[in-house]
Coordinates of C-alpha atoms in Angstrom, one line a residue:
Chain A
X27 CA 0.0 0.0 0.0
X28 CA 1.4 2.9 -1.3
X29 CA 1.9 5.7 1.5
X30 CA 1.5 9.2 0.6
X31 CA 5.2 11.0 0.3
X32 CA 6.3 14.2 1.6
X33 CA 9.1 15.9 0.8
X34 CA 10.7 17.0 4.1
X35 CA 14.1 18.9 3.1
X36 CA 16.8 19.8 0.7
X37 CA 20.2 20.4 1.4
X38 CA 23.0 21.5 -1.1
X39 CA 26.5 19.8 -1.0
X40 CA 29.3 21.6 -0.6
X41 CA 31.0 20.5 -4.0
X42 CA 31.5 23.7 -5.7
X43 CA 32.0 21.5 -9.7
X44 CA 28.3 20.4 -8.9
X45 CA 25.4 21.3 -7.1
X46 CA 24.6 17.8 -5.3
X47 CA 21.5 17.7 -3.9
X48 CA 20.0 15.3 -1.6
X49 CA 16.8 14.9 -1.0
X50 CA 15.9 13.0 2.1
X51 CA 12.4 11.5 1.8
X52 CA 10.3 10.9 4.3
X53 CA 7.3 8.8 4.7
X54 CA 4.3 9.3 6.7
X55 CA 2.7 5.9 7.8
X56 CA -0.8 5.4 8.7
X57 CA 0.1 2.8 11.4
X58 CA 3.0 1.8 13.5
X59 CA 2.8 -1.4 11.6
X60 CA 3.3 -0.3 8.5
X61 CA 5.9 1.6 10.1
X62 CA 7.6 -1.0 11.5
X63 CA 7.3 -2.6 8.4
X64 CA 9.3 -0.2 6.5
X65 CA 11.9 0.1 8.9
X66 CA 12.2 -3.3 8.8
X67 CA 12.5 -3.4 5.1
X68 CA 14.7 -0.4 5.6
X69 CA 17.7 -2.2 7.8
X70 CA 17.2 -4.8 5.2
X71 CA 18.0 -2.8 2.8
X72 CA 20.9 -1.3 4.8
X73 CA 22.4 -4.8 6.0
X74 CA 25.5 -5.3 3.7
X75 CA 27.4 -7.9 6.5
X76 CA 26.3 -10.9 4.3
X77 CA 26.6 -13.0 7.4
X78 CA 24.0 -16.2 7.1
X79 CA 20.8 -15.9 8.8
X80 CA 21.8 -18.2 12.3
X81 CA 24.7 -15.7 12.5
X82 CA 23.0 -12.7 11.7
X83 CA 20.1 -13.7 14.8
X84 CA 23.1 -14.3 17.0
X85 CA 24.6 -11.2 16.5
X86 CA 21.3 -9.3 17.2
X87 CA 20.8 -11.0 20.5
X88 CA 17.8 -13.0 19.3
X89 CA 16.8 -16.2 19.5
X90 CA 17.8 -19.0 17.5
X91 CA 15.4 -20.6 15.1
X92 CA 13.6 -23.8 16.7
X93 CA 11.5 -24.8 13.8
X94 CA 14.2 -27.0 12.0
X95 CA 13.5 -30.2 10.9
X96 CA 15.6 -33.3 13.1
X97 CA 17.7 -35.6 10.9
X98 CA 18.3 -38.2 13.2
X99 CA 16.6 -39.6 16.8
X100 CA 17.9 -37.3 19.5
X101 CA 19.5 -34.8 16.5
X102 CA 16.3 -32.4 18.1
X103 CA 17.4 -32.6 21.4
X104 CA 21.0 -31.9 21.1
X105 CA 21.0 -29.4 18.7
X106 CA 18.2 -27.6 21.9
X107 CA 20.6 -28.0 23.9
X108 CA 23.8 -26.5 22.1
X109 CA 21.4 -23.9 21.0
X110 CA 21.0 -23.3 24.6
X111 CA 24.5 -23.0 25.9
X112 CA 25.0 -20.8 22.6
X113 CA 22.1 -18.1 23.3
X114 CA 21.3 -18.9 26.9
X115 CA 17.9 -18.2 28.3
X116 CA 16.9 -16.2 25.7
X117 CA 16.9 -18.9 23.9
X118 CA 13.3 -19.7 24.9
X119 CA 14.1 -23.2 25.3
X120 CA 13.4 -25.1 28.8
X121 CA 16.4 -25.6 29.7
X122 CA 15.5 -28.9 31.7
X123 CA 16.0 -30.6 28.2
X124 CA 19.9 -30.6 29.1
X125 CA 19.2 -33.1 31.8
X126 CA 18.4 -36.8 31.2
X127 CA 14.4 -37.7 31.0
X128 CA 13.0 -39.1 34.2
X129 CA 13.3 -42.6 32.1
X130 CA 16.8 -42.2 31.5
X131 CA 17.5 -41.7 35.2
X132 CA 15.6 -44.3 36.2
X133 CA 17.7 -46.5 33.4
X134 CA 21.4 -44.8 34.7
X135 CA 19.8 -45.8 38.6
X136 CA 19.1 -49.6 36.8
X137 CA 22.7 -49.7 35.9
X138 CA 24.7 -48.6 38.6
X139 CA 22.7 -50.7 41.1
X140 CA 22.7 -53.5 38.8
X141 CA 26.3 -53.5 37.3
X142 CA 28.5 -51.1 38.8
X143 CA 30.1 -52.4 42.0
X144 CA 30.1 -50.3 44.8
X145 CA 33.4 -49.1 46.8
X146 CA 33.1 -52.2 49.7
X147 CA 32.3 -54.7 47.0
X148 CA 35.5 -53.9 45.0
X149 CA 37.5 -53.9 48.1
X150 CA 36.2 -57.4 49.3
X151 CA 36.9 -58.6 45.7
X152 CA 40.3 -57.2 45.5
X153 CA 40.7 -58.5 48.9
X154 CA 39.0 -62.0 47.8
X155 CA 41.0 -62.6 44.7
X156 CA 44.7 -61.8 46.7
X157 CA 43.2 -64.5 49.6
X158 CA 43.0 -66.9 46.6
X159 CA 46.6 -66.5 45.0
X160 CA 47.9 -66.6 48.4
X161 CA 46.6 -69.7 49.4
X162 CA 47.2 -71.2 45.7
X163 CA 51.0 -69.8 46.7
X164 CA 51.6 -71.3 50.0
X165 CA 50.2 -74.6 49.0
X166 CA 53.4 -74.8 46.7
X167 CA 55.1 -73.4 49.4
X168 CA 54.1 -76.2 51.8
X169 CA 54.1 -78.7 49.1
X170 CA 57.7 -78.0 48.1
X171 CA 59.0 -77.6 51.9
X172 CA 57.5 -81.1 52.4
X173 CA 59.8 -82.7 49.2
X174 CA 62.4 -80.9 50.8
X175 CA 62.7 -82.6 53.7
X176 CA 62.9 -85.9 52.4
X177 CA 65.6 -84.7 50.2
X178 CA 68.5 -85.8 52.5
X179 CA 67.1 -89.5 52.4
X180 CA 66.3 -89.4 48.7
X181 CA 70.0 -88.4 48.2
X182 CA 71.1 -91.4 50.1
X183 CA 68.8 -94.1 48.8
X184 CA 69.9 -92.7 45.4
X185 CA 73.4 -93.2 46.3
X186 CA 73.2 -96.3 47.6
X187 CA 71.2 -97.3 44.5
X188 CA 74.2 -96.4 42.4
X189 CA 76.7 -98.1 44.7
X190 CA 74.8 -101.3 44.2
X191 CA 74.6 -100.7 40.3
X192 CA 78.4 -100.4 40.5
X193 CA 79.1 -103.4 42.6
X194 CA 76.5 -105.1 40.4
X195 CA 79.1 -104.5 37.6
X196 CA 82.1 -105.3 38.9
X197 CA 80.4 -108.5 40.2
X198 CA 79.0 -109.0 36.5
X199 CA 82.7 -108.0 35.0
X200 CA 84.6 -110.2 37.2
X201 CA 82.3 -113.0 36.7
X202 CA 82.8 -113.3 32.9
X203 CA 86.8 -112.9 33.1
X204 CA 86.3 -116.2 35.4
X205 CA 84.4 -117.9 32.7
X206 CA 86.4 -116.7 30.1
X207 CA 89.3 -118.6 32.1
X208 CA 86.8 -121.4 32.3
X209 CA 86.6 -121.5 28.8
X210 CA 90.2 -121.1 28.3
X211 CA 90.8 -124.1 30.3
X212 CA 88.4 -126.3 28.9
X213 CA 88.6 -125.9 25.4
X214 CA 91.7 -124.7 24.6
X215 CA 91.5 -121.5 22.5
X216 CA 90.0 -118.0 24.0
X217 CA 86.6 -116.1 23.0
X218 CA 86.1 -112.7 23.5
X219 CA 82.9 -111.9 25.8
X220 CA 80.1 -111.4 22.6
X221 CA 80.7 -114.5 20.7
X222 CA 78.1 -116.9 20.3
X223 CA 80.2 -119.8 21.7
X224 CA 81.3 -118.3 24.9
X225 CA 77.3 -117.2 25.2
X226 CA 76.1 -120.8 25.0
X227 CA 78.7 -121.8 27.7
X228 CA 77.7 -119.2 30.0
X229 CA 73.8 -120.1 29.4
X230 CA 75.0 -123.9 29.7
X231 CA 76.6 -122.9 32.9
X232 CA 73.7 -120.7 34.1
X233 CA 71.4 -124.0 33.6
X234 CA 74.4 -126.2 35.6
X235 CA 74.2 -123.9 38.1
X236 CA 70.4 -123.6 38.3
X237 CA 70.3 -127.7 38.3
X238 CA 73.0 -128.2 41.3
X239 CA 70.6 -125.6 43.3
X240 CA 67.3 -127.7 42.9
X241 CA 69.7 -130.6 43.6
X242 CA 70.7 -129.0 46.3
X243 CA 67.1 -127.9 47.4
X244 CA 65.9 -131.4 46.6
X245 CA 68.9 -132.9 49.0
X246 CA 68.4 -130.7 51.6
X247 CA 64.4 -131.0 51.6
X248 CA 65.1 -135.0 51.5
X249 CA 67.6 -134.7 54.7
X250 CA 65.0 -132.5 56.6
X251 CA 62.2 -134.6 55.9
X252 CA 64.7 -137.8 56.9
X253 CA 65.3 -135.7 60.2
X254 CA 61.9 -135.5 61.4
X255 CA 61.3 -138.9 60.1
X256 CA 64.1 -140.3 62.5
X257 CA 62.4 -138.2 65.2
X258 CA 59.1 -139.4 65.3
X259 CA 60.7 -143.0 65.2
X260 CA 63.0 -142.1 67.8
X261 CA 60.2 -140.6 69.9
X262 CA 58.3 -143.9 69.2
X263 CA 61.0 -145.9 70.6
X264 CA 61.0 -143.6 73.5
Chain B
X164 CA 11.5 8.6 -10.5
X165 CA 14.5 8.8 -7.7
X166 CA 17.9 7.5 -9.0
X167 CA 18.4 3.9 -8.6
X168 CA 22.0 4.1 -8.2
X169 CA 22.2 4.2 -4.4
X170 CA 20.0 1.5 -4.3
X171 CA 22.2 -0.4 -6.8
X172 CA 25.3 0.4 -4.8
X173 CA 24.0 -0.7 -1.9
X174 CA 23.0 -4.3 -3.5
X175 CA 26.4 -4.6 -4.9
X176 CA 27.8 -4.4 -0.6
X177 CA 25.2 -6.7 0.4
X178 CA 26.3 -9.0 -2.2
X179 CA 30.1 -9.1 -2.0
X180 CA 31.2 -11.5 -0.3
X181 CA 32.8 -11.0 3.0
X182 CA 36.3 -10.0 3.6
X183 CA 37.9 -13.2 5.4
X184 CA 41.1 -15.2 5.3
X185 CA 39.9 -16.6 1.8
X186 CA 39.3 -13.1 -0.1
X187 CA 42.6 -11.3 0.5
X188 CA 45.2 -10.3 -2.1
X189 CA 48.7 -11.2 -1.6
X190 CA 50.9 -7.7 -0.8
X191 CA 53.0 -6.7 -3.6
X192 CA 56.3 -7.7 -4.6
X193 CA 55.0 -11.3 -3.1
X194 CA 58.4 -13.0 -2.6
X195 CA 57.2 -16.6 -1.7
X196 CA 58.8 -19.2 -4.1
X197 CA 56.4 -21.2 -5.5
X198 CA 57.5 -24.9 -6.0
X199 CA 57.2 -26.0 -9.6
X200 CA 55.5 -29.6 -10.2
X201 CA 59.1 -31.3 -11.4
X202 CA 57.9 -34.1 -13.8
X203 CA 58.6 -34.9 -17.1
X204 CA 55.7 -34.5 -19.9
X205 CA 55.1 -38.9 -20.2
X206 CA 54.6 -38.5 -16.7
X207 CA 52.3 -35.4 -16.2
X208 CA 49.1 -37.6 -17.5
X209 CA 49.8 -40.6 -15.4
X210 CA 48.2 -38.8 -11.9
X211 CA 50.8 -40.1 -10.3
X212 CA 50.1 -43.5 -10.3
X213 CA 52.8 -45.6 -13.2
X214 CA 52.2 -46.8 -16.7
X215 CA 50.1 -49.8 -16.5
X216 CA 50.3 -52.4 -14.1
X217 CA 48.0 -53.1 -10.5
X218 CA 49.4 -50.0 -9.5
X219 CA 47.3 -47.6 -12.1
X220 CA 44.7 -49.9 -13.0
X221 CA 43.9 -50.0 -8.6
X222 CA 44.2 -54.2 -8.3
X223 CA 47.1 -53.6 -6.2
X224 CA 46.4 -56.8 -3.2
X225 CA 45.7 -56.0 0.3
X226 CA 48.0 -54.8 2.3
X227 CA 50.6 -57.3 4.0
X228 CA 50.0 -59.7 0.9
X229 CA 53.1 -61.4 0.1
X230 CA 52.2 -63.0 -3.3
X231 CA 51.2 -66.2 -2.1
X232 CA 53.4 -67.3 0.6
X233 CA 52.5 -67.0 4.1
X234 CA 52.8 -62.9 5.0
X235 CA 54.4 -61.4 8.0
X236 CA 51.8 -60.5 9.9
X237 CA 50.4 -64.1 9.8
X238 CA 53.5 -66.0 10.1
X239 CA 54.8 -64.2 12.9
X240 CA 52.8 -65.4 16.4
X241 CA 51.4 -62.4 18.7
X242 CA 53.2 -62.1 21.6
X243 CA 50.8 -62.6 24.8
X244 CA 52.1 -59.2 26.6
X245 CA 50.8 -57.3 23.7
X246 CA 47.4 -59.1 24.2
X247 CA 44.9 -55.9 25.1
X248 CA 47.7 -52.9 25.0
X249 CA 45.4 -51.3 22.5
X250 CA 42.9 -50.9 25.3
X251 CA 45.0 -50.1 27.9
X252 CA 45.1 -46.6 29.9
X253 CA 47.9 -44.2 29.1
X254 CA 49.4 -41.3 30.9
X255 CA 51.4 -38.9 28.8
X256 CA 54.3 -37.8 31.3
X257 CA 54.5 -34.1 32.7
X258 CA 57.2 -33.2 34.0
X259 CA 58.4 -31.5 37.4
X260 CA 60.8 -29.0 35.1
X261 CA 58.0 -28.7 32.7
X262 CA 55.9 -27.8 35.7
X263 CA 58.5 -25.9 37.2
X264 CA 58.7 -23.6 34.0
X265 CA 54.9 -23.1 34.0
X266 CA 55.4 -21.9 37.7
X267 CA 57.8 -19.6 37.1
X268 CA 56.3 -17.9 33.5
X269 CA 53.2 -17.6 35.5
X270 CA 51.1 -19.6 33.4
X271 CA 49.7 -21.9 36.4
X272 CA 48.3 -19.6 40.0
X273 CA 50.3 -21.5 42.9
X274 CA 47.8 -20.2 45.3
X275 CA 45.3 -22.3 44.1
X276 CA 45.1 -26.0 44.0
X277 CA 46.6 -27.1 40.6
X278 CA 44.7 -30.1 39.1
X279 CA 44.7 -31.1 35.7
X280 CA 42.1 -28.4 34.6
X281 CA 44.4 -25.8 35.0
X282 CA 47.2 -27.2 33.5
X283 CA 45.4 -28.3 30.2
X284 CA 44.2 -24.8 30.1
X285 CA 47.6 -23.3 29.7
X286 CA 47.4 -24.6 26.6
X287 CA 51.2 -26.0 26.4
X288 CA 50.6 -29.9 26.9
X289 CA 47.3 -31.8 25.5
X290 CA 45.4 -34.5 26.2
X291 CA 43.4 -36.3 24.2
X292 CA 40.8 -38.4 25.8
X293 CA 39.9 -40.3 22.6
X294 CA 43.1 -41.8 22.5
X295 CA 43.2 -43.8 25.3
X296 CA 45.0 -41.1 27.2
X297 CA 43.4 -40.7 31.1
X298 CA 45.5 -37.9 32.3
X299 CA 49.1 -36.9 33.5
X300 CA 52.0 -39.0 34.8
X301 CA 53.9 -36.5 36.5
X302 CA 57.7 -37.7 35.8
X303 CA 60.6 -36.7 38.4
X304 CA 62.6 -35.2 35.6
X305 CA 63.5 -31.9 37.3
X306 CA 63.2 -33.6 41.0
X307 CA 66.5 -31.9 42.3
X308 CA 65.7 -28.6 40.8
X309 CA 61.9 -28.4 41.9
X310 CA 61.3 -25.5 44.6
X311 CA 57.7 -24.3 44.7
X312 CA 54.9 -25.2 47.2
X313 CA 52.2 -26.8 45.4
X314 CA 48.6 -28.3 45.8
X315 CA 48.4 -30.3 42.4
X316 CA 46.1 -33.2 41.6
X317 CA 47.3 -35.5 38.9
X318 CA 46.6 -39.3 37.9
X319 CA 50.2 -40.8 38.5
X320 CA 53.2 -40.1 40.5
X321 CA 56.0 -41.9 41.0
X322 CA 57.4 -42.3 44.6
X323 CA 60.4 -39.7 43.7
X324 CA 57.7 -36.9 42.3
X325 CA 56.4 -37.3 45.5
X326 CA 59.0 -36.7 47.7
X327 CA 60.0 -33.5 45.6
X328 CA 56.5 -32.1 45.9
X329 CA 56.5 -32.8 49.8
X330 CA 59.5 -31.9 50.2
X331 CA 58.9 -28.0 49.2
X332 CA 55.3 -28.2 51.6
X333 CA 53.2 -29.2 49.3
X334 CA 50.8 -31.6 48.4
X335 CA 49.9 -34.3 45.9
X336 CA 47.1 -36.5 45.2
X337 CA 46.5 -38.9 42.5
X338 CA 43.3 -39.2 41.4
X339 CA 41.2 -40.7 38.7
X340 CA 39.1 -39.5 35.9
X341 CA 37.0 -41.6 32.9
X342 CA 36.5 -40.6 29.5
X343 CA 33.7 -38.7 29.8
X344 CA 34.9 -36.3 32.8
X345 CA 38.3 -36.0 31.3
X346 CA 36.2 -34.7 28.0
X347 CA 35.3 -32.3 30.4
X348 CA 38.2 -31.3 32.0
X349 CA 40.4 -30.7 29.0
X350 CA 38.2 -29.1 26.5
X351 CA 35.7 -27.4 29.2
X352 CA 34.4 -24.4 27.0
X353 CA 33.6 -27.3 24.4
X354 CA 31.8 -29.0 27.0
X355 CA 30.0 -26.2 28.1
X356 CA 28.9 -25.4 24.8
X357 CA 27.1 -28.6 24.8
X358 CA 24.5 -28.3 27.2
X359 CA 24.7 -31.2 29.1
X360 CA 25.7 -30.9 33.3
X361 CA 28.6 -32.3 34.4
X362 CA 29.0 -35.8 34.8
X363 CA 29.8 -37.4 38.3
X364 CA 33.1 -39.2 38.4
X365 CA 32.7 -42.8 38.8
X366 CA 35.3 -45.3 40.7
X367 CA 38.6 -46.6 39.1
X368 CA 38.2 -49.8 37.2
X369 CA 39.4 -52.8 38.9
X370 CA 42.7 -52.9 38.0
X371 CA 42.9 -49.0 38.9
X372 CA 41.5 -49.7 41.7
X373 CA 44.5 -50.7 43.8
X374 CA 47.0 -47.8 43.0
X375 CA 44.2 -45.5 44.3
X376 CA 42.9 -46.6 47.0
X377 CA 47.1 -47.1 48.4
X378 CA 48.3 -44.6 50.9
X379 CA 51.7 -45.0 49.4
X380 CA 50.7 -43.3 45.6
X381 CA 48.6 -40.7 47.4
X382 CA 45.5 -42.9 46.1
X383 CA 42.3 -40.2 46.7
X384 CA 40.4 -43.1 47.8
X385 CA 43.0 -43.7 50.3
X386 CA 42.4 -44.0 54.3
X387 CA 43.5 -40.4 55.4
X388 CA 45.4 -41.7 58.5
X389 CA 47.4 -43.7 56.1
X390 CA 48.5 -41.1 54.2
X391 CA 49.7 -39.3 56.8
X392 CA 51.7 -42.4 58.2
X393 CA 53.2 -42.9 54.4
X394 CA 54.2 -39.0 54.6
X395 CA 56.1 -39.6 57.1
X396 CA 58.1 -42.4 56.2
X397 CA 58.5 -40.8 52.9
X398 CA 60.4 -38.0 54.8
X399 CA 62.0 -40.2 56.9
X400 CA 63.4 -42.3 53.4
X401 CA 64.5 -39.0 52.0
X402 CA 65.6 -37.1 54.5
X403 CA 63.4 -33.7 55.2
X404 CA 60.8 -32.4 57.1
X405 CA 57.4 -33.8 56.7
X406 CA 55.0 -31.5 55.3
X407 CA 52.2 -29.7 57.7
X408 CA 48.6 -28.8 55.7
X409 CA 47.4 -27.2 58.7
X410 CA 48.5 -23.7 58.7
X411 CA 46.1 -20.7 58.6
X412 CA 48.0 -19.3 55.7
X413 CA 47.1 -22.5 53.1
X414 CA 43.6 -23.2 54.3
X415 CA 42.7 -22.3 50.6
X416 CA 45.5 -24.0 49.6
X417 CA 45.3 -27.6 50.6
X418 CA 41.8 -28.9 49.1
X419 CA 41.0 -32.2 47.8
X420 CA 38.0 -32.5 45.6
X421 CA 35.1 -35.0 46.4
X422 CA 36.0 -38.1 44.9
X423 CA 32.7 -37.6 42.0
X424 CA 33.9 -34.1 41.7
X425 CA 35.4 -32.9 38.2
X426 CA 35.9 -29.2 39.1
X427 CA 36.9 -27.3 42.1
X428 CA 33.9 -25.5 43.2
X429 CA 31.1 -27.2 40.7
X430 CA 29.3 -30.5 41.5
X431 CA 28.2 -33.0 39.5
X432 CA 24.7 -32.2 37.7
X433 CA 25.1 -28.6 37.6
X434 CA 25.4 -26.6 34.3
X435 CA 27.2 -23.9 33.3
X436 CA 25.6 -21.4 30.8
X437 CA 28.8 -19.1 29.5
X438 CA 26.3 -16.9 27.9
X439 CA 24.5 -15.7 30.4
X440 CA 27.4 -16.5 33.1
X441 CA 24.7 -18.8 35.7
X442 CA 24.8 -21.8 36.5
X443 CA 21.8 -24.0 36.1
X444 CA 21.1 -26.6 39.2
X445 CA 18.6 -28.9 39.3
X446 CA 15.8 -28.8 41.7
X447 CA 13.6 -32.2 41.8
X448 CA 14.7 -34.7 44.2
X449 CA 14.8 -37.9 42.1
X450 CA 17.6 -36.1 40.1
X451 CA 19.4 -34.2 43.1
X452 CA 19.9 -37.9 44.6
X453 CA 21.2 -38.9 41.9
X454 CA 23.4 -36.1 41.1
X455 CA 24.7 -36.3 45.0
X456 CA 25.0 -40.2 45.5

């Protein structure tokens, strides 16, 4: 709506090649919203900072735009509450949107009581699991102090052991230079202690040797058993 | 009809585009050398990348691939002391001549309580919190040289640090942050500038769990009593006076923070609006339990 125009004043510049003359126009509105309108249009007009509009409400000490469209779940609710700490309370937002939902409390209250230990119970487990290694620890400890004191006898029993191995060999050693000699003696000619022929006399010797004991066994039975025999006659008699 | 040419001139402002870093000319006479592209002209076309081959044509094999036999990275067996090091907490070291330095350029306030706040917000050492890093190991680098009278909170400290802070008077505590607090601690503007209070500090993880709660690290969750008793043989060890905390001089001095506390002087579910410089606390009770517990 086209307002009527009046021309208020003229002034003349002080240019002397040319008379520059501005006119300042004025307009007469027929209510403050119109008014307002025009100014508006005005500082439009006059704003040359090309900052974006965000910026630009920022700057101005307004409040940010809240009709945006959210992109994500929960994209609406941080982007209140960065727009809050950005513009503070003039913000218009309520700023209890910073703080979790009554939900969410209840659902960080769930977790702690359910899954967080508290400062005793991590104490007692700490405590707990060190119990457990130092049991596990002087178990060994025992176990091995226990072993150790039967080290002395092991020692000897193992020596002994080996003593006997050794007379065992020297036994064994002298043994076969008598048979050898044996040999020798019967037959003539020497062996060397592998051969088969000096093997077969040994094993022919071991079995003469095995026969004279039964003998021997059978003899001695016979003569114990002829002992008591004469004792019962002899008590007979008597 | 009035002359448009104000009118246009004043589009033509509007419209320009704003003077920044990315509209300016270089001064005259600009003497920076530009560095030529040195290539010969087969080579200019190529991108980069060869003549031919997996190289240009981009069937180059994964990386590690050996061409057929068994790789490196497979052949090789994993060592079982590496097994989780990619998860485990790290403390970039801070030194006590670092620390010094600050002192003396004035860059940390020695009459207040020095946590880790204050010294990420000289802006000389960074932490990042993303990177597995959970605060400051104060080395004793600069032990013999140290001479102020501190109150500083950090996350580890070797038994020598120690003794060099005590030995000037002061005092240290070691004291443990998670990833969320330590966001807030060393980027708090960034923090604040997401609306969201400040989170309450939960206990050290298990395996933290025994370095801070023993009197001989200066654990915060430590028994008081046996603190003091480690203070002493610490001095005793080293060979100086034990420190005293209860002079009227350094009542604002020696403060320790509650042990869900992030900041000296803030609690836990309180928010900080920069803008209007207030601090936002909340009221109903189901949330101030919470926020206290």
């Amino acid at each position: 709506m086209a307002a009527p125009m009046n021309i208020v004043g003229v002034f003349r510049g002080h240019s002397k090649k040319f008379l520059r003359i501005q006119i300042i126009i004025r307009q007469s509105f027929c209510t403050e919203a119109d008014e307002h309108e025009y100014e508006k249009k005005l500082a439009k007009i006059r704003d040359c900072s090309g900052l974006p509009d965000r910026l630009k409400r920022k700057v101005h000490g307004g409040s940010p735009d809240l009709s945006f469209a959210p992109t994500f779940k929960g994209d609406k609710r941080n982007r209140l509450r960065k727009m809050y700490a950005e513009y503070g309370a003039a913000s218009g937002i309520n700023p209890g949107i910073m703080y979790p939902s009554k939900a969410e409390l209840e659902d960080l209250l769930e977790i702690e009581e359910d899954w967080t230990p508290t400062f005793q119970q991590m104490k007692q487990a700490i405590e707990n699991e060190k119990a457990a290694e130092a049991e596990i620890a002087r178990l060994r400890d025992e176990k091995v102090e226990k072993a150790m004191g039967k080290m002395d006898e092991l020692i000897q029993q193992y020596n002994k052991k080996q003593k006997k191995l050794e007379e065992d060999i020297r036994l064994a050693e002298e043994n076969t230079t008598l048979l050898l000699q044996e040999f020798r003696d019967r037959y003539g000619f020497s062996v060397s202690a592998s051969s088969i022929k000096f093997r077969m006399f040994k094993n022919a010797k071991a079995d003469e040797i095995k026969e004279e004991k039964k003998q021997k066994k059978r003899q001695s039975k016979k003569d114990a058993s002829m002992q008591n025999l004469q004792a019962l006659l002899n008590e007979q008699k008597s | 009809m009035a002359s448009k040419v104000p009118e246009k001139a004043l589009n033509l402002i509007r419209n320009y585009p704003r003077v920044a870093l990315n509209g300016l000319k270089p001064i005259e006479n600009d003497y920076r050398y530009k560095s030529k592209p040195r290539r010969s002209r087969m080579k200019a076309t190529q991108s980069g990348r060869g003549n031919k081959g997996q190289g240009q044509r981009m069937t180059l094999p994964r990386i590690g691939f050996e061409g057929g036999n068994t790789p490196f990275y497979l052949r090789i067996p994993k060592e079982p002391y590496y097994r989780g090091h990619h998860l485990r907490r790290e403390y970039p070291p801070f030194s006590l001549l670092q620390l010094q330095r600050m002192i003396d350029l004035n860059r940390v306030n020695i009459d207040e309580p020095i946590d880790l706040n204050s010294i990420v917000n000289t802006n000389i050492i960074k932490i990042n919190p993303g990177d597995q890093e959970f605060g400051i190991n104060l080395t004793d680098e600069g032990a013999d040289i140290f001479q102020s009278k501190v109150c500083i909170e950090v996350q580890w400290a070797s038994e020598a640090t120690i003794a060099a802070i005590e030995r000037n008077g002061g005092m240290i505590t070691t004291r443990y942050y998670n990833t969320e607090c330590l966001e807030a601690i060393c980027d708090t503007l960034g923090f604040f500038a997401r609306g969201i209070p400040i989170p309450r500090c939960p206990l050290p993880p298990r395996d933290a769990f025994e370095y801070y709660t023993n009197p001989d690290s200066r654990g915060y969750l430590a028994d008081p009593e046996l603190v003091k008793k480690s203070r002493f043989k610490l001095a005793q060890k080293y060979g100086y006076e034990p420190p005293n905390y209860d002079t009227e001089n350094d009542s604002e001095l020696f403060k320790m923070k509650d042990p869900r506390q992030i900041f000296f002087g803030l609690n836990p579910g309180w928010i900080v609006s920069m803008k209007d410089k207030a601090i936002i606390k909340p009221k109903d009770p189901d949330y101030v339990e919470y926020y206290e517990s």
